[in-house]
XYZ file of C-alpha atoms in Angstrom:
664
model
C -0.037 -0.031 0.007
C 1.207 3.457 -0.825
C 2.895 5.355 2.069
C 0.940 8.392 1.573
C -2.399 6.720 2.092
C -4.011 7.577 5.397
C -6.638 5.516 7.431
C -9.312 8.119 6.999
C -10.468 10.721 4.346
C -8.467 13.863 4.642
C -8.601 17.291 2.849
C -5.286 18.753 1.972
C -4.176 21.799 0.150
C -1.119 21.071 -2.059
C 0.799 23.203 -4.468
C 1.521 20.719 -7.308
C 3.244 20.920 -10.674
C 0.696 19.300 -12.956
C -0.242 19.640 -16.621
C -3.570 21.256 -17.082
C -6.248 19.323 -19.035
C -6.901 22.134 -21.500
C -3.599 23.624 -22.412
C -1.798 23.213 -25.730
C 1.814 22.277 -24.770
C 2.034 19.033 -22.798
C 5.635 19.714 -21.971
C 4.989 22.911 -20.194
C 3.378 22.235 -16.837
C 1.396 24.954 -15.024
C 1.328 25.573 -11.232
C -2.063 25.006 -9.724
C -3.318 24.795 -6.120
C -6.058 22.302 -6.040
C -7.879 20.886 -3.135
C -7.005 17.209 -3.316
C -8.731 14.458 -1.412
C -6.855 11.439 -0.341
C -8.653 8.025 -0.382
C -7.601 5.391 2.065
C -8.152 2.418 -0.128
C -7.460 -1.243 0.882
C -4.229 -2.590 -0.562
C -4.831 -4.224 -3.998
C -8.239 -2.562 -4.544
C -8.563 -2.198 -8.349
C -11.641 0.121 -8.485
C -13.540 -2.519 -10.439
C -17.335 -2.021 -10.496
C -17.894 -5.435 -12.130
C -16.710 -9.037 -11.850
C -16.407 -12.037 -14.083
C -19.018 -14.764 -13.465
C -18.843 -18.270 -14.861
C -22.241 -19.639 -15.896
C -22.317 -23.379 -16.163
C -25.301 -25.216 -17.620
C -25.763 -29.000 -17.758
C -28.714 -30.255 -19.669
C -29.131 -34.034 -20.575
C -31.945 -33.307 -23.087
C -31.115 -33.413 -26.749
C -31.925 -29.873 -27.625
C -33.051 -26.645 -25.678
C -32.161 -23.011 -26.110
C -31.054 -20.889 -23.172
C -31.286 -17.174 -22.638
C -29.155 -15.680 -19.762
C -30.111 -12.354 -18.139
C -28.749 -10.253 -15.431
C -31.340 -10.224 -12.664
C -32.383 -7.578 -10.196
C -35.544 -7.415 -7.999
C -35.519 -3.583 -8.397
C -38.226 -1.907 -10.370
C -37.319 1.235 -12.247
C -39.607 4.322 -12.312
C -40.376 5.110 -15.969
C -42.805 8.031 -15.679
C -46.480 8.481 -15.163
C -49.547 7.360 -17.237
C -53.164 8.438 -17.278
C -55.705 5.740 -18.185
C -59.023 4.130 -17.335
C -58.483 1.309 -14.896
C -60.544 -1.870 -14.829
C -63.007 -0.333 -12.512
C -63.736 2.362 -15.020
C -61.990 5.052 -13.133
C -59.651 7.682 -14.836
C -56.420 7.552 -12.822
C -52.838 8.722 -13.054
C -50.132 6.314 -11.745
C -46.388 6.099 -11.569
C -45.342 3.387 -13.961
C -42.629 0.937 -12.722
C -40.914 -1.678 -14.835
C -38.353 -4.468 -14.277
C -35.325 -4.276 -16.368
C -34.531 -7.976 -16.301
C -35.627 -8.745 -19.973
C -33.522 -5.657 -21.024
C -30.330 -7.352 -19.660
C -29.958 -10.253 -22.030
C -26.299 -11.388 -21.753
C -26.057 -14.366 -24.078
C -27.870 -17.243 -25.744
C -26.876 -20.669 -26.617
C -27.786 -24.374 -27.057
C -25.707 -26.876 -25.052
C -23.261 -28.898 -26.959
C -22.999 -32.454 -25.689
C -25.078 -31.401 -22.826
C -22.877 -28.588 -21.618
C -23.077 -24.739 -22.049
C -20.396 -22.768 -20.341
C -19.737 -18.993 -20.703
C -18.100 -16.317 -18.684
C -19.859 -12.994 -18.268
C -18.980 -9.529 -17.027
C -21.594 -8.250 -14.618
C -21.893 -5.084 -12.384
C -21.208 -6.188 -8.820
C -24.621 -5.145 -7.619
C -26.109 -8.007 -9.550
C -26.021 -11.137 -7.273
C -28.319 -13.233 -9.468
C -28.922 -14.285 -13.050
C -32.149 -15.210 -14.804
C -31.986 -18.417 -16.750
C -34.722 -19.122 -19.298
C -34.887 -22.404 -21.104
C -36.837 -22.819 -24.282
C -37.483 -26.288 -25.550
C -39.502 -25.908 -28.661
C -41.634 -23.161 -27.173
C -41.890 -24.987 -23.865
C -40.516 -22.244 -21.621
C -39.306 -22.682 -18.146
C -36.972 -20.493 -15.957
C -34.921 -20.302 -12.878
C -33.341 -17.459 -10.874
C -29.891 -18.539 -9.631
C -27.611 -16.878 -7.156
C -24.023 -16.070 -8.002
C -21.867 -18.041 -5.555
C -18.053 -17.564 -5.536
C -18.408 -15.954 -9.026
C -20.233 -18.932 -10.400
C -23.679 -19.915 -11.471
C -24.522 -23.713 -11.831
C -27.738 -24.865 -13.313
C -29.097 -28.311 -14.104
C -32.692 -28.609 -15.148
C -32.592 -32.312 -14.531
C -32.774 -31.506 -10.880
C -36.179 -29.819 -11.372
C -37.740 -32.497 -13.433
C -39.775 -33.810 -10.538
C -42.135 -30.829 -11.401
C -44.624 -32.401 -13.808
C -45.493 -30.352 -16.887
C -49.064 -29.410 -17.598
C -49.930 -32.072 -19.889
C -53.373 -32.049 -21.344
C -55.422 -33.945 -23.892
C -54.063 -34.784 -27.364
C -50.353 -34.670 -26.219
C -50.739 -30.815 -25.584
C -48.781 -28.754 -23.145
C -50.873 -25.822 -21.875
C -49.413 -22.535 -20.706
C -51.100 -19.501 -19.399
C -49.918 -16.275 -21.067
C -50.351 -13.280 -18.740
C -50.197 -9.483 -19.201
C -50.451 -6.621 -16.773
C -50.433 -2.793 -16.559
C -46.809 -2.718 -15.767
C -45.974 -3.949 -19.320
C -44.993 -7.493 -18.415
C -45.713 -10.471 -20.608
C -45.067 -13.789 -18.712
C -46.330 -17.365 -18.614
C -47.654 -19.496 -15.811
C -47.449 -23.278 -15.905
C -50.981 -24.198 -14.755
C -49.945 -27.445 -13.141
C -47.002 -26.105 -11.075
C -47.623 -22.459 -10.854
C -44.187 -21.658 -12.053
C -43.805 -18.257 -13.700
C -41.492 -17.424 -16.532
C -40.972 -13.928 -17.933
C -41.223 -13.751 -21.582
C -41.040 -10.141 -22.699
C -41.336 -6.448 -21.874
C -44.342 -4.933 -23.609
C -44.450 -1.673 -25.552
C -47.211 -0.515 -23.207
C -49.099 -1.894 -20.150
C -52.315 -3.678 -21.003
C -55.482 -5.095 -19.490
C -55.959 -7.599 -22.384
C -54.403 -10.334 -24.284
C -55.564 -13.179 -26.720
C -53.702 -15.774 -28.825
C -54.117 -16.846 -32.367
C -52.857 -20.282 -31.751
C -52.473 -21.349 -35.434
C -50.157 -18.402 -36.287
C -48.472 -18.402 -32.807
C -49.436 -14.669 -32.246
C -50.504 -12.835 -29.094
C -52.593 -9.691 -29.410
C -52.973 -7.112 -26.679
C -54.335 -3.596 -26.516
C -52.489 -0.820 -24.761
C -54.186 0.470 -21.660
C -53.559 4.192 -22.527
C -54.336 6.420 -25.592
C -54.130 5.817 -28.450
C -54.811 2.219 -27.276
C -52.561 0.557 -29.839
C -53.403 -3.085 -30.970
C -50.145 -4.770 -30.281
C -48.993 -8.049 -31.895
C -46.368 -10.325 -30.362
C -44.778 -13.276 -32.281
C -44.329 -16.066 -29.713
C -41.711 -17.742 -32.038
C -39.652 -14.642 -32.757
C -40.389 -12.899 -29.471
C -40.883 -9.489 -31.173
C -43.580 -6.857 -30.897
C -45.340 -4.768 -33.606
C -48.267 -2.345 -33.675
C -51.258 -3.278 -35.991
C -53.251 -0.050 -35.477
C -54.326 2.473 -32.924
C -57.795 1.457 -31.959
C -58.642 4.684 -29.990
C -60.714 2.698 -27.359
C -59.571 0.622 -24.487
C -61.135 -1.834 -22.077
C -60.541 -4.949 -20.123
C -61.834 -7.860 -22.267
C -60.279 -9.557 -25.365
C -60.327 -13.077 -27.056
C -59.491 -14.494 -30.376
C -62.338 -16.484 -32.078
C -60.808 -19.471 -33.954
C -64.097 -19.975 -35.894
C -63.860 -16.678 -37.789
C -60.342 -15.458 -37.115
C -61.485 -12.332 -35.478
C -60.626 -10.495 -32.260
C -63.590 -9.829 -29.975
C -63.212 -6.959 -27.527
C -65.509 -5.713 -24.854
C -65.833 -2.712 -22.613
C -68.822 -1.992 -20.329
C -71.994 -3.228 -22.099
C -70.419 -3.241 -25.639
C -68.865 -6.019 -27.704
C -66.741 -5.256 -30.805
C -65.274 -7.433 -33.536
C -61.852 -6.358 -34.985
C -59.888 -7.493 -37.864
C -56.493 -8.642 -36.295
C -54.598 -7.906 -39.551
C -55.642 -4.229 -39.845
C -57.322 -3.259 -36.575
C -60.455 -2.437 -38.484
C -63.778 -2.409 -36.542
C -66.121 -4.832 -38.132
C -69.107 -4.902 -35.907
C -70.497 -3.760 -32.546
C -73.205 -5.185 -30.397
C -74.959 -4.319 -27.142
C -74.789 -6.618 -24.219
C -77.975 -6.871 -22.220
C -78.332 -7.971 -18.519
C -74.924 -7.437 -16.954
C -75.124 -6.686 -13.231
C -71.723 -4.897 -13.124
C -70.158 -3.324 -16.218
C -66.613 -3.123 -14.950
C -63.581 -5.429 -15.185
C -63.570 -8.882 -16.408
C -62.873 -10.735 -19.634
C -64.339 -12.787 -22.376
C -63.519 -16.270 -23.635
C -64.689 -18.597 -26.328
C -65.209 -22.275 -25.373
C -64.177 -25.069 -27.705
C -67.790 -25.278 -29.091
C -67.836 -21.596 -29.839
C -70.016 -20.545 -26.929
C -68.971 -17.086 -25.676
C -68.569 -16.504 -21.881
C -67.914 -13.239 -20.192
C -67.015 -12.340 -16.667
C -67.267 -8.937 -14.955
C -66.910 -7.918 -11.283
C -70.344 -9.353 -10.667
C -69.514 -12.776 -11.832
C -69.536 -15.206 -14.758
C -72.055 -14.928 -17.713
C -72.974 -16.844 -20.806
C -73.702 -14.702 -23.896
C -76.158 -15.557 -26.616
C -76.991 -13.437 -29.703
C -80.699 -12.868 -29.991
C -82.970 -12.031 -33.012
C -82.390 -8.281 -32.477
C -78.709 -8.639 -32.996
C -77.998 -8.041 -29.288
C -76.241 -10.348 -26.824
C -78.321 -11.572 -23.905
C -76.248 -12.394 -20.771
C -77.110 -15.128 -18.340
C -75.350 -15.133 -15.035
C -73.979 -18.510 -14.115
C -72.404 -17.630 -10.746
C -75.406 -17.161 -8.503
C -73.861 -14.565 -6.198
C -71.311 -11.760 -6.442
C -67.858 -13.329 -6.189
C -65.493 -12.624 -3.262
C -62.904 -11.671 -5.752
C -62.891 -9.275 -8.736
C -62.078 -11.280 -11.922
C -59.958 -9.421 -14.504
C -59.336 -12.278 -16.926
C -60.284 -15.749 -17.955
C -59.301 -18.519 -20.508
C -60.128 -21.994 -21.394
C -57.358 -24.640 -21.287
C -57.196 -27.655 -23.473
C -59.414 -29.623 -21.001
C -61.936 -26.859 -21.278
C -61.346 -25.846 -17.713
C -61.941 -22.222 -17.247
C -59.199 -20.296 -15.436
C -59.659 -16.831 -14.005
C -57.395 -14.303 -12.258
C -58.375 -11.512 -9.822
C -57.130 -7.991 -9.742
C -54.899 -8.055 -6.643
C -51.216 -6.891 -6.854
C -50.248 -10.459 -6.296
C -53.015 -12.202 -8.206
C -54.695 -15.485 -7.521
C -55.355 -18.122 -10.216
C -58.943 -19.569 -9.957
C -60.623 -22.487 -11.757
C -64.431 -22.062 -12.207
C -67.054 -24.589 -13.413
C -69.103 -23.093 -16.282
C -72.166 -25.159 -15.396
C -72.655 -24.234 -11.821
C -70.384 -21.282 -11.192
C -68.507 -23.098 -8.517
C -64.922 -22.208 -8.107
C -61.657 -22.788 -6.233
C -58.404 -20.978 -5.725
C -55.592 -22.955 -7.535
C -52.521 -20.621 -7.062
C -51.896 -17.439 -5.303
C -51.872 -16.001 -1.895
C -55.416 -17.191 -1.287
C -54.491 -20.706 -2.235
C -53.339 -23.431 0.217
C -50.164 -24.184 -1.585
C -47.928 -21.333 -0.414
C -47.684 -19.942 -3.961
C -47.481 -16.126 -4.595
C -46.828 -14.662 -8.067
C -45.896 -11.395 -6.580
C -47.336 -9.495 -9.460
C -50.669 -8.631 -10.996
C -52.403 -10.626 -13.708
C -54.697 -8.232 -15.597
C -55.465 -10.666 -18.380
C -54.515 -14.245 -19.333
C -54.958 -16.553 -22.364
C -53.916 -20.133 -23.230
C -51.084 -21.095 -25.469
C -50.946 -24.745 -26.492
C -47.743 -26.489 -27.424
C -48.413 -29.534 -29.549
C -45.728 -32.258 -29.362
C -46.429 -33.511 -32.968
C -46.405 -29.902 -34.497
C -42.736 -28.829 -33.642
C -41.260 -26.556 -36.349
C -37.917 -28.138 -36.985
C -36.939 -25.830 -39.824
C -33.219 -25.190 -40.023
C -32.678 -23.092 -43.134
C -28.835 -22.739 -42.865
C -28.290 -26.338 -41.674
C -26.111 -25.457 -38.615
C -28.221 -27.589 -36.256
C -29.965 -24.636 -34.606
C -33.677 -24.386 -35.422
C -34.682 -21.124 -37.170
C -36.821 -20.102 -34.218
C -33.750 -20.244 -31.921
C -31.159 -18.964 -34.462
C -30.379 -15.300 -34.363
C -28.998 -15.540 -37.993
C -31.172 -18.413 -39.539
C -29.694 -17.760 -42.979
C -26.093 -17.795 -41.964
C -24.475 -21.207 -41.071
C -21.502 -19.437 -39.540
C -23.416 -17.499 -36.780
C -26.175 -18.619 -34.478
C -26.070 -16.793 -31.153
C -24.968 -13.471 -29.743
C -23.013 -12.605 -26.481
C -23.485 -9.097 -25.200
C -21.450 -6.816 -22.836
C -22.807 -5.102 -20.862
C -26.193 -6.548 -22.317
C -28.263 -6.501 -25.457
C -29.721 -3.045 -24.723
C -27.096 -1.592 -22.432
C -23.825 0.280 -22.734
C -20.755 0.483 -20.624
C -18.372 3.390 -20.006
C -14.544 3.687 -19.719
C -13.448 7.012 -18.357
C -9.927 8.468 -18.319
C -7.811 11.152 -16.677
C -5.022 11.899 -19.102
C -2.376 13.561 -16.858
C -0.747 10.288 -15.564
C 1.620 9.965 -13.866
C 0.913 13.469 -12.531
C -2.178 14.205 -10.445
C -5.465 14.998 -12.329
C -8.590 16.819 -11.476
C -10.376 13.487 -11.340
C -13.451 14.625 -13.211
C -12.916 11.623 -15.478
C -14.198 13.470 -18.594
C -10.748 13.781 -20.314
C -12.013 10.886 -22.513
C -15.011 8.824 -21.703
C -15.873 6.092 -24.096
C -19.352 4.627 -24.278
C -19.387 1.060 -25.743
C -21.190 -2.245 -26.328
C -19.404 -5.405 -27.283
C -21.223 -8.180 -29.205
C -19.461 -11.484 -29.776
C -21.066 -13.594 -32.581
C -21.068 -17.340 -31.751
C -21.515 -20.403 -34.021
C -23.691 -23.449 -33.276
C -20.784 -24.682 -31.021
C -20.969 -21.581 -28.893
C -17.467 -20.511 -30.263
C -16.801 -16.827 -31.261
C -16.275 -16.153 -35.035
C -16.291 -12.339 -34.758
C -16.647 -9.382 -32.409
C -18.355 -5.974 -32.952
C -17.265 -3.194 -30.714
C -19.694 -0.295 -31.041
C -18.408 2.928 -29.404
C -18.316 6.649 -29.324
C -16.716 9.417 -27.179
C -19.407 10.708 -24.946
C -17.075 13.237 -23.247
C -13.754 14.864 -24.242
C -12.457 17.420 -21.853
C -8.854 17.141 -22.866
C -6.640 19.490 -24.807
C -4.440 16.684 -26.001
C -4.833 14.599 -28.993
C -5.377 11.190 -27.456
C -5.898 7.854 -29.055
C -7.746 4.812 -27.656
C -7.617 1.029 -27.951
C -7.766 -2.269 -26.178
C -5.641 -5.476 -25.849
C -7.114 -8.854 -26.050
C -4.647 -10.533 -23.770
C -5.815 -14.162 -24.605
C -5.231 -13.845 -28.326
C -2.172 -13.283 -30.532
C -2.291 -11.058 -33.592
C -2.205 -14.082 -35.816
C -5.616 -15.304 -34.432
C -7.229 -12.185 -35.978
C -8.228 -12.522 -39.650
C -9.247 -8.866 -40.095
C -10.199 -5.548 -38.330
C -12.427 -2.976 -39.929
C -13.918 0.262 -38.784
C -11.083 2.147 -36.739
C -10.539 5.779 -37.693
C -6.942 6.999 -37.978
C -5.907 10.578 -38.892
C -2.561 11.228 -37.024
C -0.130 8.677 -38.762
C 1.542 7.385 -35.527
C -0.188 3.930 -35.450
C 1.512 1.114 -37.341
C -0.693 -1.843 -38.305
C -0.310 -5.419 -39.429
C -1.915 -6.486 -42.656
C -4.984 -7.814 -40.680
C -5.556 -4.473 -38.954
C -4.082 -5.246 -35.571
C -1.323 -3.054 -34.222
C 2.101 -3.951 -35.333
C 4.845 -5.131 -33.027
C 2.571 -6.389 -30.228
C 2.687 -9.739 -28.443
C -1.033 -9.821 -27.978
C -3.852 -8.715 -30.235
C -4.165 -5.085 -29.892
C -6.944 -3.007 -31.518
C -6.641 0.720 -31.810
C -10.121 2.248 -32.113
C -8.762 5.663 -33.105
C -5.606 7.771 -32.938
C -7.748 10.890 -32.160
C -10.759 10.516 -29.947
C -12.281 13.626 -31.506
C -12.994 11.686 -34.628
C -15.406 9.198 -32.869
C -17.815 11.633 -31.206
C -20.299 9.815 -33.362
C -20.881 6.078 -32.971
C -18.602 3.714 -34.961
C -18.490 -0.102 -35.190
C -15.135 -1.840 -35.139
C -15.517 -5.381 -36.375
C -12.956 -8.070 -35.580
C -13.100 -11.298 -37.369
C -11.103 -14.325 -36.015
C -8.938 -16.682 -38.084
C -10.583 -19.683 -36.534
C -13.616 -19.945 -34.090
C -12.313 -19.500 -30.642
C -13.809 -20.207 -27.139
C -15.076 -17.153 -25.296
C -12.708 -18.141 -22.492
C -9.771 -17.430 -24.818
C -11.372 -14.251 -26.029
C -12.089 -12.870 -22.559
C -14.597 -10.504 -21.544
C -15.180 -6.944 -22.734
C -13.901 -4.338 -22.353
C -10.737 -6.420 -22.318
C -7.687 -4.332 -21.440
C -8.550 -0.787 -22.478
C -6.046 2.177 -22.657
C -5.626 5.718 -23.687
C -2.623 6.841 -25.702
C -1.686 10.421 -24.485
C -1.178 13.176 -26.986
C 0.191 10.999 -29.785
C 3.096 9.694 -27.539
C 2.654 5.993 -28.484
C 4.632 4.813 -25.469
C 2.527 6.725 -22.949
C -0.494 4.407 -22.217
C -2.960 4.906 -19.326
C -4.657 1.704 -18.269
C -7.207 0.624 -15.594
C -5.672 -0.015 -12.149
C -3.367 -3.089 -11.997
C -3.724 -3.822 -15.664
C -0.624 -4.439 -17.864
C 0.767 -2.058 -20.466
C 1.056 -3.395 -23.975
C 4.328 -4.298 -25.659
C 4.594 -0.735 -27.041
C 3.847 0.958 -23.752
C 6.397 2.343 -21.481
C 5.891 2.262 -17.618
C 8.496 4.879 -16.667
C 7.914 8.267 -18.203
C 10.270 11.197 -18.489
C 8.247 14.429 -17.765
C 8.498 17.693 -15.847
C 6.668 17.262 -12.477
C 6.150 14.835 -9.625
C 5.512 11.126 -10.397
C 2.294 10.167 -8.464
C 2.393 6.482 -9.648
C 5.832 5.319 -8.409
C 4.354 1.801 -7.978
C 3.259 1.717 -11.752
C -0.125 0.348 -10.862
C -2.128 3.287 -12.215
C -3.324 4.380 -8.827
C -2.028 7.745 -7.425
C -0.397 8.154 -4.125
C -3.694 9.924 -3.041
C -5.496 6.827 -3.808
C -7.250 7.667 -7.072
C -7.179 5.804 -10.377
C -6.464 7.416 -13.719
C -9.070 5.276 -15.431
C -12.310 3.637 -14.355
C -14.608 1.000 -16.177
C -18.300 0.756 -15.433
C -20.379 -1.806 -17.033
C -23.296 0.460 -17.070
C -24.133 3.851 -18.499
C -22.148 6.501 -16.552
C -22.549 10.257 -16.685
C -19.258 11.963 -16.172
C -18.795 14.965 -13.771
C -18.628 18.410 -15.170
C -15.306 19.975 -15.942
C -13.051 20.368 -12.896
C -15.659 18.660 -10.616
C -14.034 15.911 -8.611
C -15.945 12.549 -8.805
C -16.212 12.575 -4.921
C -18.288 15.760 -5.358
C -20.529 14.568 -8.225
C -21.110 11.070 -6.731
C -21.913 11.127 -2.943
C -20.854 7.493 -2.262
C -17.856 7.122 -4.382
C -15.330 7.717 -1.521
C -17.221 5.329 0.783
C -17.384 2.632 -1.976
C -13.600 3.014 -2.661
C -12.496 3.057 0.945
C -14.612 -0.092 1.684
C -12.712 -1.869 -1.060
C -15.864 -1.969 -3.237
C -18.004 -3.691 -0.613
C -20.349 -0.742 0.313
C -22.537 1.206 -2.120
C -21.982 -1.175 -5.119
C -24.341 0.888 -7.296
C -22.851 4.308 -6.351
C -23.018 5.331 -10.045
C -26.760 4.551 -10.745
C -29.435 7.159 -10.907
C -30.719 6.161 -7.522
C -32.046 8.773 -4.982
C -29.088 10.275 -3.099
C -26.378 8.815 -5.346
C -25.714 11.868 -7.533
C -25.542 15.588 -7.362
C -27.277 16.276 -10.739
C -26.082 19.864 -10.974
C -22.475 18.627 -11.037
C -22.946 15.999 -13.590
C -22.948 16.436 -17.448
C -26.326 15.386 -18.761
């Protein structure tokens, strides 16, 4: 540990010779009199905000696709929404969403029963969400990270019987809610599996079984008719209906969507959203809430908050309702669906819903799953509508267009035999940040905005889960330096010969020498220089790296690898993350005017600060000359605890940031 580190945080005024961040001559230092904080960090602390986690899956079945997500119980506030709730009231609510399904890390199919990958996760994640897809039979598990490992074997859970029905059919209940969550419930076990985030929260859903499409109507204006492909797991908008309500089902007999609100029933064309017909409903005792569902014989049933009804069209082209449940129910039904056995499932409108089975002849009912059931099951979320999806064992789509052994429905690139899966860092929809101070080995102002790189790395994997290429998408989001700085990264597990080609970097300064394949020349390991002048990548670029032969992701390592800044066109002057190695062309000992604040050569100053920090998350840098400890309230506590406390100090949580000191 450096001698100058103290056991507590002190404030010291020091007259230092340092180079300014915005002057033109790097050889001419200026005298400043900054107020410098000293951090008492534990010996060896590397300021890492993330850790490598090994995910190990063993699956004895012949074929199943896995999607792995970073998991957090935390819900994010995404704004407010005004809408008519299922009781017919106009309300304005704060909308909260889980980001679990935004945090896809990688996908793959086990080879010889084994799927192993190493991921890079923010340390505040202590679990991963594992979703298994065996020909649209979805199941899932949330697994804790123990000793930087996650081990999963679905064989251990096979004592849970699947919801087998008639005709070799597996039934699943597909559910939606006002929080914009689409998930399934196994009606036999009560196990819940998240499927997708929705474009908008909804009270309604219905499935076109033949085309494997789910429809849902957004709960707020303009009430879009949303269409979800169960196979491709993608959403699209058919049309804006302009009307909303709580009830929806698909009629297999005429291929139309039937929608209801209050005492009206509508027929819509699911292809266009066109309204084709409208009927009055006579005899409902309560017009609020509920759902509608077609039985196998075409009989139309509806529930509202007053119970279950059978609807029949009369000679006046109006639907007459006959109440089947004799009394008002002790719960408020929001949804219902028939399974393959023609059992009628309902859900109530509690924040943690109950699943209920009801008899269509007598109106008798029982709680099957949920807080009111006797099986200690709690979904922990609302079910505002549900519908049945049937998986037929003899109707599996085994199309494999490119012949790579991965079914088209599971293949990210079904027309390319070379690529089947993707591996993301930080995640499919997230970006990470690497931020530098460029005055090493002198002290800096520690605003970390001299060069801040926003990036996402995507490794493209073949059917054997081996990497064939890597795309590094990046741009400079902050550039407070007066120097002409370059930036690159070293893949320490690969030699230059293992790279076939590099495309996309931008060079304008003529001090980088390249091999024929685009890697930097005279390097022992594969080094990719993104640019020799960070000012040229203020807009996003994609640097593509193709490998000579498919490689394991263990050999590739995890992004952002070993990133570094090249200071002011001096190729030997590299600034790295704490405790990372310089490349073959870097020089650890620098000749300069001033005081060397990194005599140990570990890229941590004698006041306890790094010159670079990597955050596998979006990071907003402090404003010019604002110390990171001023902009982020818990940075000091996090660092002095050795990264144990305040793991998410950089997130937009209440109290973490001083917003007026941060660049937006």
